[in-house]
Short mmCIF file of C-alpha atoms in Angstrom, two decimals:
data_model
loop_
_atom_site.label_atom_id
_atom_site.label_comp_id
_atom_site.label_asym_id
_atom_site.label_seq_id
_atom_site.Cartn_x
_atom_site.Cartn_y
_atom_site.Cartn_z
CA MET A 1 5.28 -39.78 -36.31
CA GLU A 2 3.59 -36.42 -36.43
CA ASP A 3 5.73 -33.66 -37.90
CA THR A 4 7.11 -30.83 -35.78
CA GLY A 5 4.94 -28.29 -37.56
CA GLY A 6 1.79 -30.06 -36.43
CA LEU A 7 2.94 -30.15 -32.82
CA ILE A 8 3.75 -26.46 -32.92
CA ARG A 9 0.26 -25.70 -34.30
CA GLN A 10 -1.31 -27.71 -31.47
CA ALA A 11 0.75 -25.79 -28.92
CA ARG A 12 -0.20 -22.52 -30.57
CA VAL A 13 -3.91 -23.42 -30.34
CA ARG A 14 -3.45 -24.32 -26.67
CA LEU A 15 -1.74 -20.98 -26.09
CA ALA A 16 -4.56 -19.07 -27.78
CA ASP A 17 -7.19 -21.00 -25.80
CA ALA A 18 -5.36 -20.37 -22.53
CA ASP A 19 -5.06 -16.67 -23.32
CA ALA A 20 -8.78 -16.42 -24.14
CA ALA A 21 -9.62 -18.22 -20.88
CA ARG A 22 -7.42 -15.77 -18.94
CA ARG A 23 -9.14 -12.81 -20.57
CA ARG A 24 -12.60 -14.24 -19.86
CA GLY A 25 -11.60 -14.76 -16.24
CA GLU A 26 -10.46 -11.14 -15.90
CA VAL A 27 -13.71 -9.92 -17.45
CA GLU A 28 -15.71 -12.09 -15.02
CA THR A 29 -13.71 -10.57 -12.15
CA ILE A 30 -14.76 -7.08 -13.21
CA ARG A 31 -18.38 -8.20 -13.65
CA ALA A 32 -18.40 -9.74 -10.17
CA VAL A 33 -16.94 -6.57 -8.63
CA LEU A 34 -19.67 -4.54 -10.34
CA GLN A 35 -22.35 -6.90 -9.04
CA ILE A 36 -21.04 -6.54 -5.47
CA VAL A 37 -21.08 -2.75 -5.89
CA ASP A 38 -24.64 -2.82 -7.25
CA LEU A 39 -25.90 -5.03 -4.40
CA TRP A 40 -23.98 -3.38 -1.55
CA PRO A 41 -26.53 -1.93 0.89
CA SER A 42 -26.70 1.82 1.30
CA PRO A 43 -24.88 2.86 4.49
CA GLU A 44 -27.15 3.46 7.46
CA PRO A 45 -26.34 4.34 11.08
CA LEU A 46 -25.37 1.10 12.82
CA PRO A 47 -25.01 0.05 16.47
CA VAL A 48 -21.36 0.62 17.25
CA ASP A 49 -18.91 -1.62 19.13
CA ARG A 50 -17.38 1.57 20.41
CA ASP A 51 -13.65 1.72 20.95
CA SER A 52 -12.64 4.92 22.68
CA SER A 53 -10.42 5.70 19.72
CA SER A 54 -13.67 6.92 18.19
CA THR A 55 -14.55 10.44 19.13
CA GLN A 56 -17.09 10.60 21.97
CA ILE A 57 -20.03 12.57 20.64
CA ALA A 58 -22.34 14.49 22.87
CA ALA A 59 -26.02 13.81 22.37
CA SER A 60 -27.55 16.12 19.82
CA SER A 61 -30.20 18.49 20.98
CA SER A 62 -32.06 18.02 17.70
CA ASP A 63 -34.44 15.22 16.81
CA HIS A 64 -31.77 13.69 14.54
CA PRO A 65 -28.80 12.30 16.47
CA THR A 66 -25.34 12.89 15.07
CA PRO A 67 -24.17 9.76 13.19
CA ASP A 68 -21.27 7.91 14.77
CA PRO A 69 -17.94 8.80 13.12
CA ALA A 70 -17.12 5.10 12.66
CA SER A 71 -20.30 4.39 10.67
CA GLU A 72 -19.91 3.50 7.01
CA ARG A 73 -20.01 6.53 4.75
CA THR A 74 -21.27 6.97 1.24
CA VAL A 75 -18.36 7.73 -1.11
CA ALA A 76 -18.01 8.28 -4.83
CA ALA A 77 -17.89 4.91 -6.56
CA GLY A 78 -15.76 6.45 -9.30
CA SER A 79 -15.42 9.70 -11.19
CA GLU A 80 -18.15 12.10 -12.33
CA GLY A 81 -21.23 10.21 -13.46
CA ALA A 82 -20.25 6.91 -11.82
CA GLY A 83 -22.56 7.08 -8.77
CA VAL A 84 -21.88 6.39 -5.08
CA VAL A 85 -21.36 3.33 -2.88
CA GLY A 86 -20.65 2.41 0.74
CA GLU A 87 -16.95 2.82 1.48
CA PHE A 88 -16.52 -0.61 3.09
CA VAL A 89 -17.27 -2.43 -0.17
CA ALA A 90 -13.54 -2.17 -0.99
CA LEU A 91 -12.63 -4.13 2.15
CA GLU A 92 -14.93 -6.97 1.07
CA VAL A 93 -13.35 -7.07 -2.40
CA ALA A 94 -9.84 -6.92 -0.91
CA ALA A 95 -10.43 -9.83 1.47
CA THR A 96 -12.11 -11.93 -1.23
CA LEU A 97 -9.25 -11.52 -3.70
CA GLY A 98 -6.47 -11.51 -1.11
CA ILE A 99 -5.18 -8.09 -2.11
CA TYR A 100 -4.29 -4.80 -0.43
CA ASP A 101 -7.21 -2.46 0.42
CA PRO A 102 -6.00 0.43 -1.81
CA MET A 103 -5.68 -2.01 -4.72
CA ALA A 104 -9.28 -3.13 -4.16
CA SER A 105 -10.47 0.49 -3.97
CA MET A 106 -8.75 1.18 -7.26
CA MET A 107 -10.35 -1.90 -8.80
CA VAL A 108 -13.81 -0.74 -7.70
CA HIS A 109 -13.23 2.75 -9.09
CA ASP A 110 -11.83 1.42 -12.37
CA ALA A 111 -14.68 -1.08 -12.85
CA VAL A 112 -17.41 1.49 -12.16
CA ASN A 113 -15.75 4.13 -14.35
CA LEU A 114 -15.21 1.63 -17.16
CA ARG A 115 -18.86 0.61 -17.24
CA GLY A 116 -20.37 4.05 -16.64
CA ARG A 117 -18.04 6.43 -18.49
CA HIS A 118 -16.53 4.30 -21.27
CA PRO A 119 -19.34 2.08 -22.61
CA MET A 120 -17.64 1.41 -25.97
CA MET A 121 -14.43 0.35 -24.27
CA TRP A 122 -16.41 -1.82 -21.82
CA ALA A 123 -18.03 -3.55 -24.79
CA ALA A 124 -14.59 -4.16 -26.35
CA VAL A 125 -13.36 -5.65 -23.07
CA GLN A 126 -16.31 -8.03 -22.87
CA GLU A 127 -15.74 -9.04 -26.51
CA LEU A 128 -12.08 -9.83 -25.59
CA THR A 129 -10.90 -7.28 -28.14
CA LEU A 130 -9.26 -5.23 -25.41
CA GLU A 131 -7.36 -6.39 -22.32
CA VAL A 132 -8.70 -5.41 -18.90
CA TRP A 133 -5.35 -3.92 -17.85
CA GLN A 134 -5.29 -1.75 -20.97
CA ALA A 135 -8.82 -0.50 -20.35
CA ARG A 136 -7.93 0.33 -16.74
CA LYS A 137 -4.98 2.44 -17.89
CA VAL A 138 -7.29 4.48 -20.12
CA VAL A 139 -9.85 4.79 -17.31
CA ARG A 140 -7.22 6.16 -14.92
CA ALA A 141 -5.87 8.60 -17.49
CA CYS A 142 -9.40 10.01 -17.81
CA THR A 143 -10.38 9.90 -14.14
CA GLU A 144 -10.32 13.69 -13.62
CA LEU A 145 -12.15 14.49 -16.84
CA SER A 146 -15.86 15.20 -16.95
CA ALA A 147 -18.14 12.37 -18.02
CA GLU A 148 -18.68 14.15 -21.34
CA ALA A 149 -14.95 14.50 -22.02
CA ALA A 150 -14.33 10.87 -21.07
CA GLY A 151 -17.10 9.86 -23.48
CA ARG A 152 -15.41 11.76 -26.33
CA ILE A 153 -12.16 9.90 -25.74
CA ASP A 154 -14.10 6.65 -25.56
CA ALA A 155 -15.58 7.34 -28.99
CA THR A 156 -12.21 8.37 -30.45
CA LEU A 157 -10.47 5.20 -29.29
CA ALA A 158 -13.32 2.86 -30.22
CA ARG A 159 -12.17 2.55 -33.83
CA LEU A 160 -8.62 1.63 -32.76
CA TRP A 161 -9.25 -1.39 -30.57
CA GLY A 162 -8.08 -4.58 -32.22
CA THR A 163 -6.42 -2.81 -35.15
CA VAL A 164 -3.77 -0.60 -33.54
CA GLY A 165 -1.12 -1.83 -31.10
CA TRP A 166 -1.30 -0.79 -27.45
CA SER A 167 2.06 1.01 -27.55
CA SER A 168 0.75 3.31 -30.27
CA ILE A 169 -2.48 3.96 -28.37
CA SER A 170 -0.67 4.65 -25.09
CA ARG A 171 1.45 7.29 -26.86
CA ARG A 172 -1.67 9.02 -28.22
CA LEU A 173 -3.60 8.90 -24.96
CA PRO A 174 -1.86 11.75 -23.04
CA ARG A 175 -2.46 14.15 -25.93
CA LEU A 176 -6.12 13.15 -26.13
CA VAL A 177 -6.55 13.77 -22.40
CA VAL A 178 -4.91 17.20 -22.55
CA ALA A 179 -6.94 18.20 -25.61
CA ALA A 180 -10.17 17.04 -23.95
CA ASP A 181 -9.83 19.71 -21.21
CA THR A 182 -6.93 22.15 -21.56
CA ALA A 183 -7.96 24.10 -18.45
CA LEU A 184 -7.79 20.91 -16.38
CA ALA A 185 -4.38 20.14 -17.88
CA ALA A 186 -3.10 23.57 -16.76
CA ARG A 187 -4.45 23.01 -13.22
CA LYS A 188 -2.81 19.57 -13.09
CA ALA A 189 0.54 21.06 -14.11
CA ARG A 190 0.31 23.63 -11.30
CA ARG A 191 -0.72 20.93 -8.84
CA ALA A 192 2.15 18.69 -9.92
CA ARG A 193 4.60 21.41 -9.00
CA GLN A 194 3.06 21.43 -5.51
CA GLU A 195 3.34 17.65 -5.22
CA ARG A 196 7.07 17.24 -5.49
CA PHE A 197 8.55 14.46 -3.39
CA VAL A 198 11.56 12.27 -2.76
CA HIS A 199 11.13 8.58 -1.94
CA ILE A 200 13.92 6.19 -0.95
CA ARG A 201 13.36 2.43 -0.85
CA HIS A 202 16.11 0.18 0.48
CA ASN A 203 16.65 -3.09 -1.40
CA GLY A 204 18.34 -5.12 1.33
CA ASP A 205 21.49 -5.67 -0.76
CA SER A 206 23.42 -2.51 0.23
CA THR A 207 21.74 -0.51 -2.53
CA SER A 208 18.59 1.61 -2.55
CA TRP A 209 16.12 3.01 -5.07
CA LEU A 210 15.70 6.79 -5.22
CA THR A 211 12.53 8.17 -6.82
CA ALA A 212 11.75 11.86 -6.95
CA ARG A 213 9.45 14.39 -8.54
CA MET A 214 11.13 17.76 -8.68
CA ASP A 215 11.10 21.04 -10.54
CA THR A 216 12.43 20.48 -14.05
CA GLY A 217 14.86 23.39 -13.74
CA ALA A 218 16.33 21.91 -10.56
CA ALA A 219 16.46 18.48 -12.20
CA LEU A 220 18.49 19.93 -15.07
CA CYS A 221 20.90 21.51 -12.57
CA LEU A 222 21.27 18.17 -10.77
CA GLN A 223 21.80 16.42 -14.08
CA ASN A 224 24.49 18.95 -14.97
CA SER A 225 26.25 18.51 -11.59
CA ILE A 226 26.23 14.73 -11.98
CA GLN A 227 27.61 15.02 -15.52
CA ARG A 228 30.42 17.37 -14.43
CA LEU A 229 31.50 14.96 -11.66
CA THR A 230 31.26 12.03 -14.09
CA ASP A 231 33.46 13.84 -16.63
CA GLN A 232 35.95 14.63 -13.85
CA MET A 233 36.16 10.95 -12.83
CA ILE A 234 36.72 9.96 -16.47
CA ASP A 235 39.48 12.58 -16.79
CA GLU A 236 41.11 11.07 -13.68
CA GLY A 237 41.14 7.63 -15.29
CA ALA A 238 37.84 6.00 -14.27
CA THR A 239 36.92 3.16 -16.66
CA GLU A 240 33.57 1.95 -15.24
CA GLU A 241 30.34 2.01 -17.27
CA LEU A 242 28.64 5.42 -17.44
CA PRO A 243 25.53 4.40 -15.40
CA LEU A 244 27.79 3.32 -12.53
CA LEU A 245 29.87 6.50 -12.73
CA ARG A 246 26.72 8.63 -12.62
CA ALA A 247 25.51 6.75 -9.54
CA GLN A 248 28.89 7.35 -7.89
CA ALA A 249 28.64 11.05 -8.75
CA LEU A 250 25.20 11.29 -7.12
CA GLU A 251 26.55 9.50 -4.05
CA LEU A 252 29.36 12.07 -3.82
CA LEU A 253 26.78 14.87 -3.91
CA ALA A 254 24.77 13.19 -1.13
CA THR A 255 27.62 12.25 1.23
CA PRO A 256 28.49 14.79 3.98
CA TYR A 257 32.06 16.01 3.82
CA LEU A 258 34.11 14.94 6.85
CA PRO A 259 37.41 16.88 7.18
CA SER A 260 40.52 14.96 8.17
CA SER A 261 42.18 15.54 11.52
CA SER A 262 44.94 17.59 9.83
CA GLU A 263 42.52 20.08 8.33
CA PRO A 264 41.58 23.23 10.26
CA ALA A 265 38.31 22.98 12.15
CA ASN A 266 35.52 24.72 10.27
CA PRO A 267 31.90 24.97 11.30
CA SER A 268 29.89 22.35 9.43
CA PRO A 269 26.26 21.24 9.43
CA PRO A 270 25.44 18.64 12.10
CA LEU A 271 25.31 15.05 10.93
CA PRO A 272 21.80 13.59 10.43
CA LEU A 273 20.36 11.48 13.22
CA ALA A 274 20.06 7.77 12.44
CA ASP A 275 16.74 6.61 13.91
CA VAL A 276 17.12 2.91 13.16
CA VAL A 277 16.45 -0.42 14.81
CA VAL A 278 18.95 -3.25 14.43
CA HIS A 279 17.57 -6.77 15.00
CA LEU A 280 20.22 -9.21 16.21
CA ASP A 281 20.16 -12.88 17.10
CA ALA A 282 21.49 -13.43 20.61
CA ALA A 283 24.33 -15.56 19.22
CA ASP A 284 25.50 -12.65 17.08
CA LEU A 285 26.52 -10.76 20.20
CA ASP A 286 29.61 -13.00 20.29
CA PRO A 287 32.47 -10.91 18.75
CA ALA A 288 33.75 -14.06 17.03
CA ARG A 289 30.63 -14.00 14.80
CA TRP A 290 30.75 -10.35 13.83
CA SER A 291 32.46 -11.01 10.49
CA THR A 292 29.69 -13.37 9.37
CA GLY A 293 26.66 -12.20 11.39
CA VAL A 294 23.66 -10.56 9.76
CA ALA A 295 21.41 -7.86 11.24
CA GLN A 296 17.98 -6.74 10.05
CA VAL A 297 17.99 -2.95 9.97
CA ASP A 298 14.67 -1.05 10.05
CA CYS A 299 13.97 2.66 10.00
CA ARG A 300 10.94 4.89 9.59
CA GLY A 301 11.99 5.81 6.08
CA GLY A 302 11.78 2.18 5.01
CA ASP A 303 13.53 -1.09 5.78
CA VAL A 304 17.21 -1.08 4.95
CA GLY A 305 17.04 -4.87 4.99
CA PRO A 306 19.60 -7.52 5.94
CA VAL A 307 23.04 -6.03 6.57
CA LEU A 308 26.28 -7.82 7.43
CA LEU A 309 27.37 -6.80 10.92
CA ALA A 310 30.70 -5.74 9.47
CA ASP A 311 28.84 -3.21 7.27
CA VAL A 312 26.70 -1.62 10.00
CA ALA A 313 29.43 0.86 10.92
CA ARG A 314 29.90 1.84 7.28
CA LEU A 315 26.14 2.21 6.87
CA LEU A 316 25.88 4.59 9.83
CA GLY A 317 29.25 6.26 9.39
CA HIS A 318 27.77 9.59 8.30
CA HIS A 319 25.07 9.72 11.00
CA ARG A 320 24.76 10.42 14.67
CA VAL A 321 23.61 7.19 16.30
CA ARG A 322 20.89 7.04 18.95
CA VAL A 323 20.91 3.95 21.19
CA ILE A 324 17.56 2.57 22.34
CA PRO A 325 16.91 -0.20 24.91
CA VAL A 326 16.71 -3.81 23.78
CA ILE A 327 13.07 -4.85 23.24
CA ASP A 328 11.98 -8.35 24.24
CA GLN A 329 9.37 -9.35 21.67
CA GLY A 330 7.97 -12.02 23.99
CA ALA A 331 6.98 -9.55 26.72
CA ASP A 332 3.39 -8.31 27.23
CA PRO A 333 3.73 -4.93 28.96
CA ALA A 334 0.46 -3.43 30.18
CA THR A 335 -0.74 -0.04 31.34
CA ASP A 336 -4.03 1.15 32.78
CA GLY A 337 -4.31 4.31 30.68
CA TYR A 338 -5.69 4.60 27.16
CA ARG A 339 -2.60 6.27 25.69
CA ILE A 340 -0.05 3.79 24.38
CA PRO A 341 3.48 4.24 25.82
CA THR A 342 6.29 4.75 23.34
CA GLY A 343 8.00 1.49 24.26
CA THR A 344 4.80 -0.52 23.83
CA ARG A 345 4.09 1.17 20.51
CA MET A 346 7.58 0.41 19.22
CA GLN A 347 7.44 -3.22 20.38
CA LEU A 348 4.10 -3.78 18.62
CA GLN A 349 5.22 -2.06 15.40
CA LEU A 350 8.39 -4.13 15.32
CA ARG A 351 6.46 -7.37 15.86
CA GLU A 352 3.71 -6.49 13.37
CA GLN A 353 5.48 -4.99 10.37
CA THR A 354 2.17 -4.39 8.56
CA SER A 355 -1.50 -3.88 9.36
CA ILE A 356 -3.11 -7.00 10.84
CA PHE A 357 -6.11 -6.74 8.46
CA PRO A 358 -6.32 -9.72 6.06
CA TYR A 359 -3.77 -9.47 3.22
CA SER A 360 -2.86 -5.88 4.08
CA SER A 361 0.65 -4.64 3.31
CA ARG A 362 0.27 -1.16 4.81
CA ARG A 363 3.28 -0.50 7.04
CA SER A 364 2.45 -0.50 10.75
CA TRP A 365 4.38 2.76 11.27
CA SER A 366 1.55 4.57 9.47
CA CYS A 367 -1.33 2.68 11.15
CA ASP A 368 -3.63 3.31 14.11
CA LEU A 369 -2.99 1.04 17.09
CA ASP A 370 -6.41 -0.37 17.90
CA HIS A 371 -7.58 -2.03 21.10
CA THR A 372 -8.84 -5.48 20.04
CA VAL A 373 -11.27 -5.46 22.94
CA PRO A 374 -12.57 -1.86 22.98
CA TYR A 375 -11.10 0.24 25.77
CA ARG A 376 -13.52 0.94 28.65
CA PHE A 377 -13.18 4.30 30.36
CA SER A 378 -14.03 4.75 34.01
CA ARG A 379 -17.59 5.72 34.90
CA PRO A 380 -18.99 6.75 38.27
CA ASP A 381 -20.52 3.31 38.80
CA SER A 382 -17.94 1.24 36.89
CA PRO A 383 -14.19 1.73 37.20
CA ALA A 384 -12.07 0.96 34.15
CA PRO A 385 -10.55 -2.53 34.20
CA PRO A 386 -6.78 -2.48 34.76
CA GLY A 387 -4.19 -3.34 32.10
CA GLN A 388 -6.41 -2.80 29.05
CA THR A 389 -3.59 -1.21 27.02
CA ARG A 390 -1.22 -4.13 26.51
CA ILE A 391 0.51 -5.83 23.61
CA SER A 392 -1.93 -8.75 23.64
CA ASN A 393 -4.90 -6.36 23.24
CA LEU A 394 -3.49 -4.17 20.47
CA GLY A 395 -3.03 -4.40 16.72
CA PRO A 396 -2.07 -1.94 13.96
CA VAL A 397 -4.78 -1.19 11.37
CA SER A 398 -5.30 1.50 8.76
CA ARG A 399 -7.83 4.22 9.46
CA ARG A 400 -10.51 2.69 7.20
CA GLU A 401 -9.92 -0.82 8.60
CA HIS A 402 -10.13 0.66 12.11
CA ARG A 403 -13.43 2.37 11.37
CA ALA A 404 -14.92 -0.75 9.76
CA LYS A 405 -14.08 -2.72 12.89
CA THR A 406 -15.30 0.00 15.25
CA ALA A 407 -18.56 0.29 13.31
CA GLY A 408 -19.14 -3.43 13.81
CA ARG A 409 -19.05 -4.28 10.10
CA TRP A 410 -15.87 -6.33 10.52
CA ARG A 411 -15.42 -8.30 13.77
CA LEU A 412 -12.01 -8.90 15.33
CA GLU A 413 -10.75 -11.12 18.15
CA GLN A 414 -7.22 -11.73 19.46
CA PRO A 415 -7.51 -15.06 21.34
CA ALA A 416 -3.73 -15.22 21.83
CA GLN A 417 -1.03 -12.60 21.54
CA GLY A 418 -0.38 -11.94 17.85
CA VAL A 419 -3.26 -14.13 16.60
CA TYR A 420 -5.99 -12.04 14.94
CA LEU A 421 -9.30 -13.58 13.88
CA TRP A 422 -11.47 -11.54 11.48
CA ILE A 423 -15.06 -12.02 10.24
CA SER A 424 -16.27 -9.95 7.27
CA PRO A 425 -19.80 -8.54 6.86
CA THR A 426 -20.64 -11.43 4.53
CA GLY A 427 -19.24 -14.15 6.80
CA MET A 428 -15.71 -14.65 5.45
CA ARG A 429 -13.26 -15.70 8.19
CA PHE A 430 -9.52 -15.09 8.33
CA ALA A 431 -6.69 -15.74 10.75
CA VAL A 432 -3.75 -13.32 10.55
CA VAL A 433 -0.61 -14.57 12.31
CA ASN A 434 2.93 -13.20 11.96
CA GLY A 435 1.95 -11.23 8.89
CA HIS A 436 0.44 -14.29 7.16
CA THR A 437 -3.27 -14.40 6.25
CA HIS A 438 -5.04 -17.76 6.38
CA ARG A 439 -8.51 -18.08 4.85
CA LEU A 440 -10.79 -20.15 7.09
CA ALA A 441 -14.16 -21.69 6.39
CA ASP A 442 -16.97 -19.14 6.20
CA VAL A 443 -19.28 -18.59 9.16
CA GLY A 444 -22.10 -20.61 7.60
CA SER A 445 -19.81 -23.60 7.06
CA VAL A 446 -18.68 -23.55 10.70
CA GLU A 447 -22.27 -23.34 11.92
CA ARG A 448 -23.08 -26.42 9.83
CA GLY A 449 -20.25 -28.30 11.50
CA GLU A 450 -18.00 -28.46 8.45
CA PRO A 451 -14.21 -28.60 9.03
CA ASP A 452 -12.59 -25.25 9.74
CA VAL A 453 -9.87 -25.59 7.15
CA VAL A 454 -8.06 -23.14 4.94
CA ALA A 455 -10.24 -22.59 1.88
CA ALA A 456 -8.60 -23.08 -1.51
CA ARG A 457 -8.58 -19.98 -3.67
#
C-alpha cells in the first residue's frame, strides 16, 4: 500500500495544478475583456426607440443635428493614457459574466489600465507570477496618477513580484503612490474631507453595520465619549466583553432620551420619522400569531430584514410612525399620464427590489422607472393611447441601462407583468423574473430552431 507521504505529494501536485489552472482562467478573462474593448465599434448616432423619458430635442438649425441624449457615448476606457471606448461595452461584459454593471465597468477600467499603464505588471500576470486580484489592487491605487507616475511605480514593483509577499507589497504601495505625486496626495486629502459619509446596513438579525468616514478630530471625540461610557458601565459592575460594552455605549449615544411621566416636561427635539414598509402574510394579522409571526421590514435607508412581529414595536419605539395604505402586489393600476403616481411607484419598487437588467443588484429605489413599451404622447393627428403608465408596462433600471435600452442597443419586452425579456447588442438573451436572471439561448440559436433553454455557464 502506498505510504501516506506519497498520497500527500499527489494531492499537493493536484492542488498546484488546480491553482495554476485558476490563474490561467483569470488571465484569459482579462484577455477576453481586452479583446471585446478593442473590437467594440466606435459610438455613432443610432436610430432611437424613443421613450419620452429621453429629452425631446428641437431640430438643430445647423447642418449637423444634435445627437440623441440616449445614444452611446465615448468614455475613458481607463486612466490617463488608456484610450477611450463606447460606454455600453460594460453592459455586454456584465451580462456575459453575470455580474453587476459597476463591477463590469471596474473590470474594463482595470484591464485597460493594467495593459496600458503597467506593462511589467501585465507581463508578470500573464506569466502567473502575480495574481490578477493583486494586480488590480495596484492598478486602482494608481488610477489617479499620470501615466508617467504609474509607469515609475510599475518599474519599482517589477523586481518584487514572486520574491516578496503580497502583504509586504501592499504596505509599501500607499507610500509609493504618495511619493509619486505629492501634490495629488494633498488634493486627495482635501477631497476626502469633503467626502465624509455615514452608511448603515441592516443585517436582518436585529443588528446593523455602521460605516462612516468622518473628520479625525471628531472621530477622536466620539472614541473618547464611547470610552468614558464604557468605563462608567465597568465601574457600575458590567462584566461583558469590551467590544460589546463599546457597542452598548454607542447605542446609548444614538438613542433619543425619553423622560418618564414623573419628570417635568422639557422641550425636546422631535422624534425621527420612520418611513418604513412592513410586509405581512395575511395569516399574521391573527393576534394569536403575533408572538411567532415574522415581518419583512424595508426602508429607504436599506432593508432592516426579517423582524419578529413582537419586536416591531421595539424597533420603532423611538420614531414617529407613518401609516400607509396596504398595497396589493397583484394589482395593475394604470393612468393615462406620463408621470408615475406615488402609489404605482411604491408598488413597483416593492415588487422589484432591484433593477430588472440582467444580474443587476442596484436597488430599485435609486433607479429610473422606464416604460417597457415607450410612452406615446398625444399629437394633433394621433391621440395618446390610454393606460400606458401601468405596472405591467414599467420596470426599474439604472440610468445607463435605461439609456442603452432607449438607444436601441439593448431590446426589452415585458410579455407578462413582471417578466422582462432582454436581448443584448451581440444577441445574448435573458429572462428576468422576480429578481432572478435566466440565460436563454442566443438569438442565432433560436433562429436556427435550437431549443430555447437556459445556457450553462
